[in-house]
Amino acid sequence: MQAVNWDEVRGRTVALYARPGMGLGRRGLPEVLSETQVRQAEEQFGVEFPEDYRQYLLRVSAGGRVRKLQFNGSRWDWDGARHEDHDELHVPFPDHDSALAESEDAWDSQPKREDYISDAAYQTAHDAWRETADAIEAARVTGAVFLNDDGCGFYTLLVVSGPMRGTMWFDGRATCDRLNPLLNDDRQAATFAEWYLDWLAHEESLTTPEQRRTAFQSWHAGVGRPIWFRWFDS
């Protein structure tokens, strides 16, 4: 893991959120969590967060670029998450290819009306199939935090359990069947620290709306993409 001066990162992040006119500071940067609070969340979910994300929570912010980790009076969870999103964080994140193959098999087995003698028989079979297919699809993201809502049904994930623990992934299932690792410059799945520091450096360089528009045009063309934007890189 790369050595990171998280106090410096905190200062840079605070300065970025204080910069006027860029839309980042509308709700302000959430305060950090205490060691006790982080441990409470870990105990609830039955995991230990990757160390770089832990340090972010303790020394930079409970939210900001990512969904805010908060206690709602009865449980810990990330702001905006559905209750069932993180029930299986302790279950290892599965091998992508195996999980994808199982998902494809399930969708290929969808019942067809012509195979059943009545609407009622078809509906019963379809309901049972749908329950199984939904469970298989949900199992593809066990062990991962829905860390950022990218809009349009897309999410950035942080894996916290299993062999891929500590890596960042993109959930593109809103338009395709893919879960892709977000790759660093060495074409390896990026860590949280790599993902966040890369985002921070790019944001610091975009000081005007014109620069931002130009940058996004370049990224869409495949030039200089930040890690978070490498959604469908193979």
Backbone as a ProteinNet text record, in pm:
[ID]
protein_1_A
[PRIMARY]
MQAVNWDEVRGRTVALYARPGMGLGRRGLPEVLSETQVRQAEEQFGVEFPEDYRQYLLRVSAGGRVRKLQFNGSRWDWDGARHEDHDELHVPFPDHDSALAESEDAWDSQPKREDYISDAAYQTAHDAWRETADAIEAARVTGAVFLNDDGCGFYTLLVVSGPMRGTMWFDGRATCDRLNPLLNDDRQAATFAEWYLDWLAHEESLTTPEQRRTAFQSWHAGVGRPIWFRWFDS
[TERTIARY]
83.8	0	87.5	50.4	129.1	118	230	227.8	154.6	60.2	-21.1	-19.6	5.6	-5.1	-150.2	-231.4	-374	-405.9	-317.9	-339.1	-324.7	-227.9	-212	-333.8	-380.7	-498.6	-619.6	-632	-740.8	-732.9	-613.3	-596.7	-630.7	-587	-616.8	-766.7	-830.4	-973.4	-1054.3	-1017.8	-1086	-1072.6	-953	-930.7	-1014.1	-1025.3	-1104	-1251.5	-1302.9	-1444.3	-1473.1	-1371.2	-1390.3	-1382.1	-1341.7	-1324.1	-1460.3	-1487.7	-1621.1	-1646.1	-1773.3	-1815.8	-1798	-1750.7	-1725.3	-1829	-1923.2	-2033.3	-2003.5	-1883.5	-1848	-1892.5	-1894.7	-1914.2	-2054.7	-2152.8	-2289.5	-2337.6	-2303.1	-2343.2	-2226.7	-2111.3	-1996.1	-1932.2	-1812	-1739.1	-1772.2	-1829.2	-1862.7	-1739.3	-1759.2	-1649.5	-1602.5	-1487.7	-1432.3	-1509.7	-1486.9	-1539.8	-1431.2	-1472.3	-1376.3	-1342	-1233.1	-1195.9	-1308.6	-1373.4	-1484.8	-1598.4	-1631.1	-1739.9	-1706.7	-1583.9	-1544.4	-1551.4	-1506	-1510.9	-1654.4	-1742.3	-1882.8	-1940.5	-1909.9	-1959	-1900.5	-1771.5	-1708.2	-1768.7	-1793.1	-1852.2	-1993.5	-2069.1	-2204.1	-2201.2	-2111.2	-2105.6	-2022.2	-1947	-1865.2	-1743.5	-1687.7	-1570.2	-1473.6	-1354.3	-1260.7	-1237.3	-1264.2	-1249.6	-1103.7	-1079.1	-942.3	-875.5	-747.2	-679.2	-683.2	-672	-672.7	-810.2	-916.9	-1049.9	-1072.3	-1020.1	-1027.7	-964.1	-844.8	-773.9	-848.2	-912.2	-993.2	-1104.8	-1174.6	-1284	-1233.9	-1115.5	-1062	-994.6	-941.5	-855.9	-894.7	-986.1	-1027.9	-1175	-1263.7	-1407	-1485.9	-1605.9	-1698.4	-1769.3	-1753	-1820.3	-1741.9	-1804.1	-1735.9	-1749.1	-1639.2	-1640.4	-1722.9	-1736.1	-1806.3	-1931.3	-2018.5	-2135.8	-2092.5	-2167.9	-2135.4	-2171.8	-2075.6	-2102.1	-2155.7	-2275.5	-2341.2	-2425.5	-2457.1	-2542.4	-2678.9	-2784.8	-2917.7	-3000	-2935.2	-3004.5	-3023.3	-3017.9	-3031.2	-2923.1	-2866.9	-2763.8	-2675.4	-2560	-2468.7	-2499.3	-2486.5	-2494.5	-2450.3	-2439.1	-2395.7	-2517.3	-2507.6	-2617.3	-2669.4	-2800.5	-2861.8	-2867	-2801.7	-2803.5	-2937.5	-2978.8	-3095.4	-3056.2	-3154.2	-3124.5	-3053.4	-3092.6	-3037.4	-2903.4	-2856.5	-2733.1	-2612.8	-2606.5	-2484	-2504.9	-2610	-2635.7	-2532.9	-2465.6	-2373.9	-2229.4	-2190.8	-2053.6	-1948.9	-1984.9	-1888.2	-1867.7	-1955	-1944.4	-1846	-1747.8	-1645.5	-1703.7	-1650.2	-1682.6	-1646.1	-1739.8	-1714.7	-1623.4	-1572.1	-1500.2	-1596.4	-1555.4	-1648.5	-1696.6	-1605.1	-1643.6	-1739.1	-1713.4	-1801.1	-1939.1	-1942	-2070.1	-2147.3	-2078	-2143.6	-2203.6	-2129.3	-2180.6	-2306.1	-2307.5	-2425.5	-2543.7	-2516.8	-2622.5	-2680	-2592.7	-2638.6	-2721.5	-2678.3	-2755	-2894.7	-2900.8	-3030.9	-3122.9	-3070.4	-3155.1	-3195	-3108.6	-3142.8	-3252.6	-3272.1	-3371.3	-3507.5	-3527.4	-3655.1	-3770.6	-3875.5	-3988.9	-4056.3	-4111.2	-4185.5	-4332.6	-4419.3	-4562.9	-4611.4	-4558.6	-4607.5	-4578.3	-4489.9	-4455.6	-4550.4	-4650.3	-4739.2	-4884.8	-4963	-5101.5	-5194.5	-5152.2	-5238.7	-5155.1	-5223.1	-5156.1	-5110.7	-5192.5	-5157.4	-5032.3	-5021.6	-4904.1	-4779	-4794.5	-4681.6	-4638.6	-4735.2	-4702	-4631.3	-4675.1	-4609.3	-4463.9	-4442.1	-4305.8	-4220.8	-4282.1	-4207.3	-4167.9	-4259.6	-4228.6	-4113.1	-4114	-4005.9	-3874.4	-3880.9	-3758.3	-3704.7	-3793.2	-3748.7	-3682.3	-3736.7	-3676.1	-3535.4	-3519.3	-3387	-3290.6	-3337.3	-3251.5	-3208.2	-3299.2	-3264.9	-3160.3	-3172.7	-3075.9	-2938.1	-2934.6	-2806.9	-2743.7	-2825.9	-2773.2	-2721.8	-2795.7	-2751.4	-2620.1	-2600.8	-2479	-2354.1	-2371.6	-2256.7	-2187	-2256.4	-2195.7	-2185.4	-2197.5	-2169.4	-2023.7	-1998.9	-1862.3	-1816.2	-1909.1	-1871.2	-1962.7	-1905	-1979.1	-2019	-2146	-2189.6	-2141	-2015.2	-1946.9	-1983.1	-2020.2	-2054	-2164.5	-2264.2	-2372.4	-2332.8	-2308.9	-2263.5	-2378.6	-2502	-2617.3	-2658.7	-2784.8	-2839.1	-2828.7	-2827.1	-2819.4	-2680	-2577	-2438.2	-2382.3	-2289.4	-2229.9	-2080.6	-2006.1	-1867.4	-1864	-1796.7	-1792.9	-1653.3	-1648.9	-1524.7	-1540.2	-1453.5	-1459.1	-1394.4	-1466.6	-1414.9	-1399	-1438.7	-1425.3	-1380.6	-1296.5	-1255.3	-1122.4	-1079.7	-948.2	-928.1	-1036.5	-1023.7	-1041.2	-1035.3	-1052.3	-960.3	-1017.8	-939.4	-939.8	-1006.8	-1006.2	-1138.3	-1132.3	-1246	-1303.1	-1436.8	-1505.1	-1616.5	-1656.2	-1768.6	-1882.4	-2000.3	-2119.8	-2195.3	-2179.5	-2242.5	-2365.1	-2425.1	-2535.6	-2662.6	-2666.9	-2784	-2799.7	-2689.1	-2696.3	-2631.9	-2562.2	-2497.7	-2487.1	-2415	-2405.7	-2275.2	-2201	-2064.4	-2047	-1955.7	-1891.4	-1743.4	-1688.5	-1550.6	-1461.4	-1338.8	-1243.8	-1205.2	-1189.7	-1139.5	-987.9	-927	-785.3	-696.7	-584.1	-483.2	-395.6	-292.1	-207.9	-128.4	-114.6	-47.5	-144.6	-267.6	-372.6	-410.7	-397.7	-441.6	-560.1	-641.7	-754.8	-703.5	-755	-707	-750.6	-666.8	-704.5	-788.4	-848.7	-923.7	-833.9	-712.4	-621.9	-586.5	-556.3	-523.1	-642	-759.3	-880.5	-907.5	-898.7	-931.4	-825.9	-698.3	-592.8	-590.7	-623	-630.7	-745.7	-861.3	-973.9	-937.1	-873.3	-838.6	-745	-644.1	-548.9	-617.5	-705.9	-777.5	-867.7	-938.3	-1028	-950.8	-836.4	-755.2	-711.3	-694.7	-645.6	-755.5	-882.3	-994.8	-1048.3	-995	-1027.5	-1136.5	-1178.8	-1285.6	-1383.1	-1507.1	-1602.7	-1554	-1483.7	-1432.1	-1330.3	-1240.9	-1143.9	-1213.9	-1319.4	-1393.1	-1457.6	-1520.1	-1583	-1479.5	-1365.8	-1259.7	-1206.4	-1189.8	-1139.3	-1235.1	-1364.1	-1461.8	-1465.9	-1448.6	-1443.3	-1323.9	-1210.8	-1091.9	-1112.1	-1170.8	-1192.7	-1286.5	-1392	-1483.5	-1413.8	-1311.9	-1234.9	-1125.9	-1114	-1015.5	-880.1	-871.7	-743.3	-738.3	-636.8	-614	-724.1	-795.7	-906.8	-860.6	-929.2	-901.8	-951	-902.9	-938.8	-1089.6	-1156.1	-1299.9	-1379.1	-1321.7	-1389.2	-1361	-1279.9	-1242.8	-1347.6	-1473.1	-1587	-1586.6	-1560.9	-1573	-1439.1	-1328.5	-1197.6	-1188.8	-1129.7	-1121.6	-998.1
-119.8	0	125.1	221.5	342	421.2	486.1	569.2	698.4	733.8	852.6	938	1066.3	1160.8	1208.8	1142.5	1171.5	1309.1	1361.6	1497.8	1598.4	1574.2	1659.8	1645.2	1522.4	1498.1	1571.5	1571.2	1644.5	1794	1851	1992.4	2023.4	1938.6	1959.8	1947.7	1852.1	1830.8	1948.2	1995.6	2111.4	2232.2	2253.5	2366.7	2353.6	2231.6	2209.3	2239.7	2194.6	2216.7	2363	2435.8	2577.6	2664.8	2607.1	2684.6	2722.5	2848.7	2891.3	2854	2832.8	2820.7	2685.1	2583.8	2453.3	2348.4	2384.2	2293.9	2184.3	2181.3	2074.4	2103.5	2231.8	2265.4	2303	2265.5	2306.7	2252.8	2130.9	2072.5	2066.6	2112.4	2111.1	1973.1	1970.6	1845.5	1786	1665.2	1605.2	1587.7	1594.6	1574.7	1428.9	1406.6	1271.6	1190.2	1060.1	971.9	942.2	901.7	860.3	712.8	670.1	528.5	442.7	487.7	412.8	398	504.2	498.6	404.7	411.3	323.5	177.5	149.6	12.3	-34.5	53.3	16	-25.2	52.3	19.3	-112.8	-133.6	-258.1	-377.7	-362.7	-471.7	-503.7	-400.8	-424.3	-504.4	-467.6	-533	-660.9	-684.7	-805.5	-802.1	-683	-666.5	-567.7	-562.3	-453.5	-379.8	-251.9	-175.3	-175.6	-170.8	-154.9	-34.9	-48.1	51.3	191.4	203.1	338.5	403.5	327.4	384.2	416.5	331.3	357.5	491.9	514.6	639	758.8	740.2	847.5	885.6	785.7	812.6	880.5	840.5	890.6	1026.9	1057.5	1174.9	1274.4	1235.3	1326.9	1362.1	1263.7	1291.4	1161.3	1168.7	1054.3	1044.8	1146.6	1147	1226.4	1329.6	1411	1350.9	1307	1243.5	1115.9	1054.3	927.1	943.4	845.7	847.7	855.7	932.7	952.3	829.2	778.7	671	734	693.2	760.9	662.7	702.9	624.9	692.1	615.7	675.6	660.9	619.4	598.4	453.2	367.9	224.8	142	194.8	119	214.7	162.6	233.6	197.1	292.5	264.7	388.8	373.5	483.7	560.2	690.2	777.6	739.9	719.4	687.2	540.8	457.8	314.1	253.7	152.5	75.5	-15.3	-50.2	-127.4	-257.9	-320.7	-452.9	-446.8	-326.6	-317.5	-377.9	-362.1	-396.6	-502.9	-583.3	-690	-802.1	-814.5	-927.2	-879.8	-772.3	-722.2	-823.2	-908.5	-1005.8	-1123.3	-1137.9	-1247.4	-1206.2	-1290.6	-1251.5	-1210.6	-1103.7	-1059.6	-1171.2	-1211.7	-1331.4	-1305.3	-1414.3	-1407.3	-1357	-1252.1	-1186.2	-1279	-1352.3	-1433.8	-1545.6	-1609.1	-1716	-1662.2	-1547.7	-1488.3	-1441.4	-1387.3	-1343.6	-1462.3	-1572.3	-1691.8	-1744.2	-1744.4	-1789.4	-1696.4	-1566.5	-1470.4	-1491.6	-1511	-1531.7	-1659	-1765	-1889.6	-1867.6	-1789	-1763.9	-1687.3	-1584.4	-1505.8	-1586	-1676.6	-1761.4	-1862.3	-1889.8	-1988.5	-1926	-1801.6	-1734.7	-1812.2	-1838.8	-1914.9	-1843.2	-1923.5	-1870.3	-1909.3	-1816.2	-1840.1	-1962.5	-1986.5	-2096.6	-2235	-2238.6	-2367.8	-2406.5	-2323.3	-2347.1	-2351	-2433.6	-2457	-2344.3	-2258.5	-2150.4	-2030.4	-1916.3	-1795.5	-1811.8	-1878.1	-1895.3	-1980.2	-2088.1	-2174.4	-2099.9	-2021.4	-1942.1	-1839.2	-1769.4	-1666.3	-1725	-1843.1	-1909.4	-1941.2	-1996.4	-2029.8	-1904.6	-1800.3	-1676.2	-1611.6	-1612	-1552.9	-1626.1	-1759.4	-1839.1	-1813.5	-1804.7	-1775.5	-1637.8	-1538.6	-1402.5	-1392.8	-1462.1	-1460.2	-1518.4	-1629.1	-1690.5	-1600.2	-1542.6	-1455.8	-1332.2	-1273	-1154.8	-1188.5	-1306.3	-1347.4	-1368.4	-1427.4	-1449.6	-1316	-1220.9	-1090.3	-1015.4	-1023.1	-956.3	-1015.3	-1144.6	-1210.8	-1163.2	-1099.9	-1051.8	-935.2	-865.4	-751.1	-772.7	-896.9	-921.4	-884.1	-839.7	-803.5	-669.2	-588.6	-458.9	-349.4	-233.4	-115	-34.7	6	99.4	238.2	267.3	381.5	514.5	510.3	634.8	608.1	696	690	774.8	709.4	779.3	823.6	802.3	844	740.8	747.7	659.3	511.3	480.5	341.4	284.7	367.8	323.4	353	266.4	283.6	251.3	317.5	280.7	199.1	85.9	-8.1	-14.6	-34.4	-65.9	-205.9	-296.7	-434.1	-441.1	-499.4	-505.8	-649.8	-748.8	-889.3	-972.8	-1073.9	-1164.7	-1129.1	-1206.3	-1186.2	-1048.6	-983.8	-851.9	-738.7	-770.9	-671.4	-550.6	-430.5	-308	-247.5	-311.6	-261.4	-193.2	-107.3	-27.7	-85	-93.9	-150.1	-57.7	-74.9	-0.1	-95.8	-64.2	-144	-82.7	-142.6	-91.2	-168.7	-242.6	-331.3	-257.7	-127.1	-52.4	-59.4	-76.7	-81.7	-205.2	-284.3	-405.4	-503.8	-612.9	-713.5	-704	-595.4	-592	-526.6	-585.4	-523.2	-517.2	-397.4	-381.7	-324.7	-376.4	-309.6	-174.7	-74.8	55.4	48.5	60.4	30.1	151.5	127.2	230.9	237.1	317.5	334.4	209.6	117.3	-10.6	-118.5	-77.5	-168.2	-272.5	-236	-319.4	-251.6	-332.3	-275	-174.5	-53	55	34.3	79	84.3	208.7	215.2	335.4	458.3	447	562.2	607.9	514.9	552.1	621.2	565.1	620.9	761.7	779.6	909.9	1014.4	980.5	1078.5	1119.2	1025.8	1058.1	1155.1	1129.1	1222.1	1359.7	1364.2	1490.1	1572	1506.6	1578.4	1634.4	1557.2	1607.3	1725.2	1714	1821.6	1949.8	1936.9	2055	2129.3	2055.9	2118.8	2188.8	2161.9	2218.9	2339.5	2455.3	2574.8	2660.8	2627.2	2703.7	2607.3	2650.2	2566.2	2532.5	2624.1	2598.7	2485.3	2484.9	2377	2243.5	2246.3	2123.1	2067.1	2153.8	2109.6	2050.6	2117.6	2069.1	1934.8	1921.9	1796.5	1682.1	1703.6	1597.5	1557.7	1653.3	1619.9	1529.6	1559.9	1476.8	1337.8	1331.7	1201.7	1115.1	1175.3	1098.6	1047	1120.1	1077.5	977.6	945.9	847	903.2	1034.9	1099.5	1144.3	1096.2	1143.5	1111.1	1001.7	968.2	947.1	1008.3	974.6	833.6	775.9	638.8	622	717.7	700.9	697.5	750	759.6	638.8	544.7	428.9	318	356.1	271.4	139.1	143.8	22.9	-19.6	24.2	-25.1	-174.3	-251.8	-396.3	-428.4
0	0	0	-84.7	-91.4	39.2	76.8	196.7	164.6	249.7	227.5	352.8	335.3	444.7	449	530.9	531.3	589.9	673.5	722.6	608.6	521.7	403.6	312	294.8	211.7	268.5	400.2	464.8	430.4	440.5	409.4	264.9	174.2	32.8	6.1	72.7	53.3	107.2	225.8	283.1	190.5	137.8	47.4	-79	-130.9	-251.2	-226.9	-114	-83.1	-49.5	-12.8	17.7	-106.9	-217.4	-339.6	-395.8	-419.8	-465.4	-610.8	-639.8	-778.2	-842.5	-767.3	-827.2	-788.4	-701.7	-671.4	-572.3	-515.2	-422.5	-280.4	-244	-104.2	-64	-145.5	-115.9	17.9	49.4	177	275.8	234.6	322.5	331.3	382.3	398.6	535.2	541.1	670.9	758.3	887.7	981.7	979.8	1038.8	1048.3	1152.6	1152.5	1256	1357.9	1476.2	1578.3	1560.1	1623.6	1620.6	1674.8	1780.4	1838.4	1738.5	1667.8	1569.9	1454.5	1405.5	1295.5	1340.4	1461.3	1512	1530.5	1573.5	1586.4	1451.7	1347.9	1214	1167.2	1188.9	1147.1	1218.8	1346.7	1424.1	1375	1341.8	1291.5	1161.5	1070.8	940.4	941.1	1046.3	1053.5	964.5	943.6	858.4	922.3	867.1	897	767	767.1	644.5	597.6	466	416.5	483.4	513	595.9	536	403.3	346.1	359.9	342.5	363.2	510.2	598.1	742.9	776.4	723.2	750.7	693.2	579.2	523.6	620.1	673.8	767.9	894.5	940.9	1066.9	1053.7	935.3	925.3	815.6	727.8	621.4	634.5	624.3	630	636	691.4	688.2	554.6	468.6	339	237.7	181.1	81.2	-57.1	-112.8	-246	-245.6	-130.1	-118.9	-33.6	-38.7	47.4	193.8	269.5	410.3	492.3	570	664.9	792.4	833.5	945	1025.7	1149.1	1239.2	1244.4	1216	1207	1334.7	1442.4	1568.9	1602.5	1498.2	1522.1	1453	1342.6	1270.9	1190.2	1155.2	1067	922.9	833.9	690.8	615.3	483.6	398.5	348.4	349.9	310.9	172.6	162	34.5	0.6	81.9	53.5	93	18.2	58	173.7	255.5	376	343.7	230.2	198.8	127.1	89.2	10.6	82.3	213.7	286.6	393.5	376.7	473.7	465.2	349.8	327.9	308.6	376.6	360.2	404.9	499.7	550.6	455.6	355.6	258.4	149.4	116.2	18.7	-116.5	-171.3	-306.4	-402.6	-490.8	-572.4	-691.1	-745.3	-872.7	-979.6	-1050.5	-1142.7	-1253.4	-1317.3	-1431.8	-1391.2	-1276.8	-1230.8	-1195.9	-1126.3	-1087.3	-1210	-1310.5	-1433	-1507	-1513.5	-1582.2	-1513.3	-1380.5	-1307.4	-1333.7	-1339	-1367.5	-1507.9	-1604.8	-1742.4	-1753.6	-1683.9	-1685.5	-1627.3	-1520.2	-1457.2	-1552	-1617.2	-1707.5	-1830.4	-1874.5	-1989	-1955.5	-1826.7	-1785.4	-1755	-1793	-1766.4	-1829.1	-1751.6	-1804.9	-1921.6	-2014.8	-2128.3	-2114.5	-2144.2	-2126.1	-2203.1	-2323.2	-2406.4	-2348.5	-2247.6	-2186.3	-2073.7	-2045.8	-1930.9	-1977.1	-1908.3	-1950.5	-1909	-1816.3	-1770	-1728.8	-1724.6	-1677.4	-1533.3	-1452.3	-1311.3	-1295.2	-1372.6	-1364.4	-1410	-1518.1	-1566.2	-1462	-1400.2	-1302.4	-1182.1	-1137.9	-1024.9	-1058.4	-1178.2	-1220.4	-1237.9	-1292.1	-1315.1	-1182.5	-1085.9	-955.8	-889.1	-897.1	-837.2	-908.8	-1042.4	-1118.5	-1082.1	-1074.2	-1047.2	-910.9	-812.5	-679.1	-682.7	-756.7	-769.1	-845.3	-956.3	-1037.2	-959.8	-883.6	-803.7	-697.9	-636.9	-535.2	-597.1	-715.1	-784	-821	-866.4	-904.1	-781.1	-670.4	-547.3	-497.3	-517.6	-469.8	-543	-658.9	-735	-665.9	-573.5	-506.3	-355.1	-308.9	-167.7	-140.1	-17.6	19	-32.7	-89.9	-146.6	-96.2	-70.3	-28.3	-152.1	-160.5	-264.8	-222.8	-257.2	-198	-263.9	-390.3	-459.1	-560.1	-561.1	-658.1	-778.1	-892.3	-1011.7	-1101.2	-1056	-1132.9	-1236.3	-1277.9	-1382.6	-1347	-1217.6	-1173.8	-1166.5	-1191.1	-1182.2	-1042.8	-996.1	-864.4	-868.6	-781.2	-754.3	-625.9	-631.6	-520.7	-459.4	-327.7	-256.5	-199.6	-239.3	-190.4	-52.4	43.3	180.5	229.8	148.5	188.8	69.2	96.7	-8.7	-71.2	-173.1	-235	-297.9	-340.8	-403.7	-302.7	-176	-70.2	-92.5	-76.2	-88.5	-227.3	-324.8	-461.5	-495.6	-596.9	-640.4	-769.7	-776.2	-892.7	-937.8	-1064.4	-1119.6	-1149.8	-1098	-1122.2	-1239.3	-1357.1	-1477.9	-1520.3	-1426.8	-1463.7	-1504.8	-1488.4	-1533.8	-1685	-1757.6	-1904.3	-1963.7	-1881.7	-1932.5	-1817.1	-1837	-1731.8	-1653.4	-1672.4	-1624.1	-1487.3	-1410.6	-1294.9	-1330.6	-1339.9	-1385.3	-1276.1	-1261.8	-1172.8	-1231.9	-1145.7	-1189.5	-1186.8	-1302.5	-1316.8	-1292.2	-1223	-1206.4	-1331.1	-1327.1	-1446.2	-1479.6	-1384.4	-1408.8	-1454.1	-1483.8	-1531.1	-1426.9	-1300.5	-1189.5	-1121.7	-1053.4	-981	-878.4	-884.4	-797.8	-653.8	-561.7	-420.9	-395.8	-277.8	-243	-246.2	-189.4	-186.2	-327	-415.9	-553.4	-620.5	-601.6	-661.2	-609.2	-477.3	-419.2	-453.3	-439.7	-466.1	-612.7	-701.8	-843.6	-868.9	-805.2	-818.1	-764.2	-647.5	-583.7	-671.7	-727.5	-812.9	-936.7	-996.8	-1114	-1077.9	-966.2	-925.5	-894.5	-831.1	-798.2	-923.1	-1033.8	-1156.7	-1235.2	-1199.3	-1274.3	-1197.8	-1230	-1151.8	-1214.2	-1337.1	-1401.6	-1468.3	-1488.2	-1561.2	-1702	-1765.4	-1900.2	-1898.9	-1798.3	-1786.3	-1763.6	-1684.8	-1656.2	-1784	-1862.7	-1987.4	-2082.4	-2093.2	-2182.1	-2134.3	-2002.6	-1946.9	-1975.4	-1953.9	-1977.8	-2124.7	-2213.5	-2355.1	-2384.8	-2323.6	-2342.2	-2284.3	-2164.7	-2101.2	-2183.3	-2235.9	-2320	-2445.8	-2491.1	-2607.9	-2571.7	-2442	-2398.8	-2363.2	-2349.7	-2321.6	-2176	-2101.3	-1965.2	-1866.9	-1889.1	-1800.6	-1657.8	-1559.5	-1419.6	-1389.8	-1280.9	-1247.4	-1235.4	-1173.4	-1151.1	-1280.3	-1388.6	-1517.4	-1606.5	-1558.9	-1641.5	-1624	-1647.9	-1615.4	-1689.4	-1817.7	-1900.1	-1959.3	-1897.9	-1941	-1906.2	-1994.1	-1970.7	-1889.2
[MASK]
++++++++++++++++++++++++++++++++++++++++++++++++++++++++++++++++++++++++++++++++++++++++++++++++++++++++++++++++++++++++++++++++++++++++++++++++++++++++++++++++++++++++++++++++++++++++++++++++++++++++++++++++++++++++++++++++++++++++++

